PDB file of C-alpha atoms in Angstrom:
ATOM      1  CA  UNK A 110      74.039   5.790 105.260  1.00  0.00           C
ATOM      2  CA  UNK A 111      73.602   9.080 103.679  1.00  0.00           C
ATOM      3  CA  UNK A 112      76.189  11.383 102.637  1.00  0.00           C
ATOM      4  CA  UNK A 113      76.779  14.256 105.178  1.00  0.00           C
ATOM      5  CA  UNK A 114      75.488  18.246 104.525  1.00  0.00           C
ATOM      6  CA  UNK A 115      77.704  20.999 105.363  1.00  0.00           C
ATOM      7  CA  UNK A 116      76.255  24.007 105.487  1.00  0.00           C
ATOM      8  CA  UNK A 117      77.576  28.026 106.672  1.00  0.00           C
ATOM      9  CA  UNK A 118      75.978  28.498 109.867  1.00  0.00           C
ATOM     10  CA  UNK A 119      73.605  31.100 110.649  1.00  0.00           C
ATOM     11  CA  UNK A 120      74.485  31.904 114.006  1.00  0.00           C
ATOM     12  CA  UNK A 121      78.139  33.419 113.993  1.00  0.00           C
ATOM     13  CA  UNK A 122      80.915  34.725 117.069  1.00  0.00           C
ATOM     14  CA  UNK A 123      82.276  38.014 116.479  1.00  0.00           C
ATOM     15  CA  UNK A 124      85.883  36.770 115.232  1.00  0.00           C
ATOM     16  CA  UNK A 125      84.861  34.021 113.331  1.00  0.00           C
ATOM     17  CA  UNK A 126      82.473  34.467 110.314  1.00  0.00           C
ATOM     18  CA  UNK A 127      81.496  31.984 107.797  1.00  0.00           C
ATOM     19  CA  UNK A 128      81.999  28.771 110.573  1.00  0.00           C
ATOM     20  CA  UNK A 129      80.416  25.939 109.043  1.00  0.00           C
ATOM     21  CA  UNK A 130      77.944  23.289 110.298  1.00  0.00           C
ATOM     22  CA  UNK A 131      78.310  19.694 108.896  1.00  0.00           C
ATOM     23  CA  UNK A 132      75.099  17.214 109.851  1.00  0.00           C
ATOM     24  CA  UNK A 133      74.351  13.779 108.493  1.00  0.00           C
ATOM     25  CA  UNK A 134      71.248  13.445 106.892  1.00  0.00           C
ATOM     26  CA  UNK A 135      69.636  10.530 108.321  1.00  0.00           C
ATOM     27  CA  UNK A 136      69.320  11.831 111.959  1.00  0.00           C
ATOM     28  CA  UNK A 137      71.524  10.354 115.137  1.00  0.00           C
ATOM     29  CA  UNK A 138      70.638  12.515 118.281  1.00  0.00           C
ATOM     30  CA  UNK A 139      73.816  12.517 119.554  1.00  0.00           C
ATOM     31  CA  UNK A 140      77.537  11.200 119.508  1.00  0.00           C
ATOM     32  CA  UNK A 141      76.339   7.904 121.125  1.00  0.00           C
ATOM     33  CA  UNK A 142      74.153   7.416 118.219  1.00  0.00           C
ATOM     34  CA  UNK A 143      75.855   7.648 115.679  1.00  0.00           C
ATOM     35  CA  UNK A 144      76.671   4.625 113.125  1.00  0.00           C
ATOM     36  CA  UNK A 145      80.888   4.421 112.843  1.00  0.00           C
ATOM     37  CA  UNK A 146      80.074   4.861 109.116  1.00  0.00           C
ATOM     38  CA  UNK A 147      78.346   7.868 109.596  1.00  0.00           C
ATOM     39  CA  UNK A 148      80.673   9.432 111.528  1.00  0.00           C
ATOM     40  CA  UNK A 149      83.379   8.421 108.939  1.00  0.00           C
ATOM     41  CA  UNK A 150      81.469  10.473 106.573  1.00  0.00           C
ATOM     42  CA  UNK A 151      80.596  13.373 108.441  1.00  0.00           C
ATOM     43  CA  UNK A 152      84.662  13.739 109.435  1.00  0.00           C
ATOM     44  CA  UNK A 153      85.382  13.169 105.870  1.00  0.00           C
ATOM     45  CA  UNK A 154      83.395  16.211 104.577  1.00  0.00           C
ATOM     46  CA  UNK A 155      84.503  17.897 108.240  1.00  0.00           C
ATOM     47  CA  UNK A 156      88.273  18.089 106.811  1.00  0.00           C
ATOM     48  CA  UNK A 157      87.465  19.076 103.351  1.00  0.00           C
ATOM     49  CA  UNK A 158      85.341  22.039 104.611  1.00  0.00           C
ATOM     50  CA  UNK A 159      88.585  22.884 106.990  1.00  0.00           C
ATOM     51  CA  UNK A 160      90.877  22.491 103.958  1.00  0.00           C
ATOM     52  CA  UNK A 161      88.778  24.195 102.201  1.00  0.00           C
ATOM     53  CA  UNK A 162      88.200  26.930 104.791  1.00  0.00           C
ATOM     54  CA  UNK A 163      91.897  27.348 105.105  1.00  0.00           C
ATOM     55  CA  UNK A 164      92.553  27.880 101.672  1.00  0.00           C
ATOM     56  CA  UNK A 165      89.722  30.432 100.831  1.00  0.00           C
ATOM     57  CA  UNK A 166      89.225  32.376 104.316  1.00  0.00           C
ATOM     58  CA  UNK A 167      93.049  33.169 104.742  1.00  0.00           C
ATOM     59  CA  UNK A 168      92.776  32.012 108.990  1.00  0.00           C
ATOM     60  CA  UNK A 169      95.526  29.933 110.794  1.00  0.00           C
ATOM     61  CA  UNK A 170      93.717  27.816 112.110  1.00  0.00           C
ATOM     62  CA  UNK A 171      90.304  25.096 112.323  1.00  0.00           C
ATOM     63  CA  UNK A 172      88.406  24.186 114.900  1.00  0.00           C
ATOM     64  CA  UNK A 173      85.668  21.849 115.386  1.00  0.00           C
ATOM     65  CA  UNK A 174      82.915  21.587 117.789  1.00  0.00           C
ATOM     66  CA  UNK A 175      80.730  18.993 118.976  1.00  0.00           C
ATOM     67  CA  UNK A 176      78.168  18.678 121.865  1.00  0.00           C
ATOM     68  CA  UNK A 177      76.767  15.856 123.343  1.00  0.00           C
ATOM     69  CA  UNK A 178      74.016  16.050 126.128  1.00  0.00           C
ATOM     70  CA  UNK A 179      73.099  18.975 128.352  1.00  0.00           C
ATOM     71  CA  UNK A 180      75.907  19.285 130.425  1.00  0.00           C
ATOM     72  CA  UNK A 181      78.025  18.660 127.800  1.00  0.00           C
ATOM     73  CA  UNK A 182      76.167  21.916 125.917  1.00  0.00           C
ATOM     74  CA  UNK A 183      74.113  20.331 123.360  1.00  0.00           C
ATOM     75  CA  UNK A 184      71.186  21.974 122.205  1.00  0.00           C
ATOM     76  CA  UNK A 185      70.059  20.971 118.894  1.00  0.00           C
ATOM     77  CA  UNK A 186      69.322  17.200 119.351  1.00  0.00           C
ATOM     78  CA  UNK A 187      70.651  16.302 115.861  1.00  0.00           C
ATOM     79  CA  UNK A 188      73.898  14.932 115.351  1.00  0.00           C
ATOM     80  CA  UNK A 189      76.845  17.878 113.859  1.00  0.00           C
ATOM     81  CA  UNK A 190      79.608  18.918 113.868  1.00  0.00           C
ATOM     82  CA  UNK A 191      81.161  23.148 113.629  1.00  0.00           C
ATOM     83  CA  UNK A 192      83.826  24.041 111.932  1.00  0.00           C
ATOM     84  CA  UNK A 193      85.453  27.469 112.663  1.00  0.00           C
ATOM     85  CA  UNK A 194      88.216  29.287 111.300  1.00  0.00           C
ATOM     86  CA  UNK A 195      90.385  30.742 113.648  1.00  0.00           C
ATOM     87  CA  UNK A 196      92.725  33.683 113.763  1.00  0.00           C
ATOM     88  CA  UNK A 197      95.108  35.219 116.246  1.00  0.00           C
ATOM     89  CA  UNK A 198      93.759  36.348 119.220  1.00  0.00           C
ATOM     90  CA  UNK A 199      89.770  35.800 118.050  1.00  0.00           C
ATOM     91  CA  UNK A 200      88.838  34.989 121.443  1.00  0.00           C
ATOM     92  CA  UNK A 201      86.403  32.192 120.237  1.00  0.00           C
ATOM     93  CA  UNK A 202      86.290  30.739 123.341  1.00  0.00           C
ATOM     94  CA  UNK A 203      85.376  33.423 125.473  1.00  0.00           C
ATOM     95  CA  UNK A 204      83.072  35.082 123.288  1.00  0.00           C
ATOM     96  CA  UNK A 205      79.615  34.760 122.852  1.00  0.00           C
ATOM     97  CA  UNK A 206      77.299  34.221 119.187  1.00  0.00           C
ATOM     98  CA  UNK A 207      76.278  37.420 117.822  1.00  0.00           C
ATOM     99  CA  UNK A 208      72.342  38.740 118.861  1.00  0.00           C
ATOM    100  CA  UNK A 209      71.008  37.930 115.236  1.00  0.00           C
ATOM    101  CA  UNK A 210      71.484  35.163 113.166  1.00  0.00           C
ATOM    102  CA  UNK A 211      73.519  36.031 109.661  1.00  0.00           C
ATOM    103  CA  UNK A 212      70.889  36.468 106.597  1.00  0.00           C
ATOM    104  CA  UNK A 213      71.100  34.338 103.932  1.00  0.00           C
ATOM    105  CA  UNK A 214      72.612  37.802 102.110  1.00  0.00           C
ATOM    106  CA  UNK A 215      75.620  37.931 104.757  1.00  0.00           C
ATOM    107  CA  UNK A 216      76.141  33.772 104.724  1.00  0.00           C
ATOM    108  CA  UNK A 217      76.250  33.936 100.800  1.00  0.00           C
ATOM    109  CA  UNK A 218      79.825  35.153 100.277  1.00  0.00           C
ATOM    110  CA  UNK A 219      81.384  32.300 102.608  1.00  0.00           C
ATOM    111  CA  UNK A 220      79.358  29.935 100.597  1.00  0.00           C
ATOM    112  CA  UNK A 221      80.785  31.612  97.153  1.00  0.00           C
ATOM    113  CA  UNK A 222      84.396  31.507  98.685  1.00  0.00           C
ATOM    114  CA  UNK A 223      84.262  27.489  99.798  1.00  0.00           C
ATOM    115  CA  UNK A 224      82.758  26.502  96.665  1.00  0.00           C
ATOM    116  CA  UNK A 225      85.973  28.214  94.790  1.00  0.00           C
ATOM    117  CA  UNK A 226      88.068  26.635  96.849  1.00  0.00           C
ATOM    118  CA  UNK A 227      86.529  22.967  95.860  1.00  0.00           C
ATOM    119  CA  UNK A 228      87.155  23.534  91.856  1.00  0.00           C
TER     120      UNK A 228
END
Protein backbone atom coordinates (compact mmCIF):
# COMPACT_ATOMS: atom_id res chain seq x y z
CA UNK A 1 0.00 0.00 0.00
CA UNK A 2 1.06 3.44 -0.74
CA UNK A 3 0.27 6.44 1.13
CA UNK A 4 -2.62 8.49 -0.45
CA UNK A 5 -2.01 12.14 -2.54
CA UNK A 6 -4.27 14.92 -1.97
CA UNK A 7 -4.08 17.39 -4.22
CA UNK A 8 -6.37 21.06 -4.97
CA UNK A 9 -8.32 20.23 -7.88
CA UNK A 10 -8.16 21.93 -11.06
CA UNK A 11 -11.57 21.88 -12.09
CA UNK A 12 -13.66 24.06 -9.53
CA UNK A 13 -17.88 24.95 -9.02
CA UNK A 14 -18.58 28.48 -8.70
CA UNK A 15 -19.19 28.44 -4.73
CA UNK A 16 -16.64 26.22 -3.84
CA UNK A 17 -12.93 27.03 -4.62
CA UNK A 18 -9.93 25.25 -3.50
CA UNK A 19 -12.05 21.54 -3.27
CA UNK A 20 -9.51 19.01 -2.98
CA UNK A 21 -8.91 15.66 -4.73
CA UNK A 22 -7.37 12.79 -2.62
CA UNK A 23 -6.15 9.53 -4.91
CA UNK A 24 -4.10 6.57 -3.80
CA UNK A 25 -1.11 6.08 -5.56
CA UNK A 26 -1.05 2.60 -6.59
CA UNK A 27 -4.16 2.68 -8.90
CA UNK A 28 -7.75 0.83 -8.00
CA UNK A 29 -10.28 1.73 -10.85
CA UNK A 30 -12.98 2.03 -8.77
CA UNK A 31 -14.65 1.59 -5.22
CA UNK A 32 -14.91 -2.21 -5.86
CA UNK A 33 -11.26 -2.27 -6.22
CA UNK A 34 -10.02 -0.95 -3.75
CA UNK A 35 -7.82 -2.85 -0.94
CA UNK A 36 -9.71 -2.07 2.77
CA UNK A 37 -6.21 -0.74 3.61
CA UNK A 38 -6.19 1.56 0.97
CA UNK A 39 -9.25 2.94 1.53
CA UNK A 40 -8.30 3.33 5.27
CA UNK A 41 -5.63 5.54 4.07
CA UNK A 42 -7.20 7.51 1.56
CA UNK A 43 -10.18 8.41 4.38
CA UNK A 44 -7.45 9.08 6.76
CA UNK A 45 -5.80 11.88 4.68
CA UNK A 46 -9.71 12.61 3.42
CA UNK A 47 -10.47 13.99 7.13
CA UNK A 48 -7.28 15.76 7.68
CA UNK A 49 -7.70 17.71 4.38
CA UNK A 50 -11.50 18.48 5.74
CA UNK A 51 -10.06 19.48 9.13
CA UNK A 52 -7.75 21.15 7.61
CA UNK A 53 -10.06 22.82 5.08
CA UNK A 54 -12.29 23.89 7.88
CA UNK A 55 -9.80 25.53 9.79
CA UNK A 56 -8.02 27.57 6.97
CA UNK A 57 -11.01 28.25 4.36
CA UNK A 58 -13.45 29.67 7.10
CA UNK A 59 -16.72 27.28 5.35
CA UNK A 60 -19.34 25.39 7.52
CA UNK A 61 -19.21 22.65 6.12
CA UNK A 62 -17.23 19.33 4.07
CA UNK A 63 -18.30 17.33 1.64
CA UNK A 64 -16.95 14.44 -0.10
CA UNK A 65 -17.53 12.91 -3.37
CA UNK A 66 -17.02 9.68 -4.87
CA UNK A 67 -18.10 8.00 -8.20
CA UNK A 68 -18.21 4.64 -9.10
CA UNK A 69 -19.18 3.43 -12.69
CA UNK A 70 -21.03 5.31 -15.41
CA UNK A 71 -24.27 5.58 -14.10
CA UNK A 72 -23.04 6.21 -10.96
CA UNK A 73 -20.99 9.41 -12.73
CA UNK A 74 -17.54 8.26 -12.78
CA UNK A 75 -15.31 9.52 -15.24
CA UNK A 76 -11.78 9.32 -14.37
CA UNK A 77 -11.22 5.51 -13.96
CA UNK A 78 -8.81 5.98 -11.00
CA UNK A 79 -9.84 5.53 -7.62
CA UNK A 80 -10.53 9.33 -5.46
CA UNK A 81 -12.12 10.88 -3.50
CA UNK A 82 -13.35 15.22 -3.49
CA UNK A 83 -13.42 17.11 -0.81
CA UNK A 84 -15.39 20.43 -0.90
CA UNK A 85 -15.93 23.11 1.41
CA UNK A 86 -19.24 24.23 1.70
CA UNK A 87 -20.99 27.43 2.63
CA UNK A 88 -24.54 28.63 3.00
CA UNK A 89 -26.53 28.52 0.18
CA UNK A 90 -23.41 27.52 -2.44
CA UNK A 91 -25.68 25.57 -4.46
CA UNK A 92 -22.99 22.81 -5.04
CA UNK A 93 -25.34 20.52 -6.04
CA UNK A 94 -27.08 22.20 -8.63
CA UNK A 95 -24.30 23.91 -10.12
CA UNK A 96 -22.11 23.02 -12.70
CA UNK A 97 -17.74 23.11 -12.81
CA UNK A 98 -16.55 26.28 -14.10
CA UNK A 99 -15.61 26.38 -18.28
CA UNK A 100 -11.74 26.41 -17.50
CA UNK A 101 -9.82 24.54 -15.28
CA UNK A 102 -8.03 26.80 -12.30
CA UNK A 103 -4.16 27.56 -13.27
CA UNK A 104 -1.69 26.40 -11.20
CA UNK A 105 -1.45 30.48 -10.27
CA UNK A 106 -5.25 30.46 -8.99
CA UNK A 107 -4.86 26.69 -7.17
CA UNK A 108 -1.62 28.02 -5.39
CA UNK A 109 -3.20 30.06 -2.57
CA UNK A 110 -5.53 27.04 -1.38
CA UNK A 111 -2.44 25.00 -1.40
CA UNK A 112 -0.51 27.88 0.78
CA UNK A 113 -3.64 28.08 3.14
CA UNK A 114 -3.91 23.98 3.85
CA UNK A 115 -0.34 23.67 4.31
CA UNK A 116 -0.66 26.49 7.27
CA UNK A 117 -3.24 24.85 8.61
CA UNK A 118 -1.06 21.40 8.97
CA UNK A 119 1.92 23.23 11.10
Amino acid sequence: MSTPWPFVASWWWPNNLGHVLVIPTAHHENLYDLPAQSGHAVHDVVREVAIAMRTSYGCTGISTRQHNEPDGYQTAWHYHVHVFPRYPDDNLYNSRRLPTPATAAEREPYIQRLLGSCD
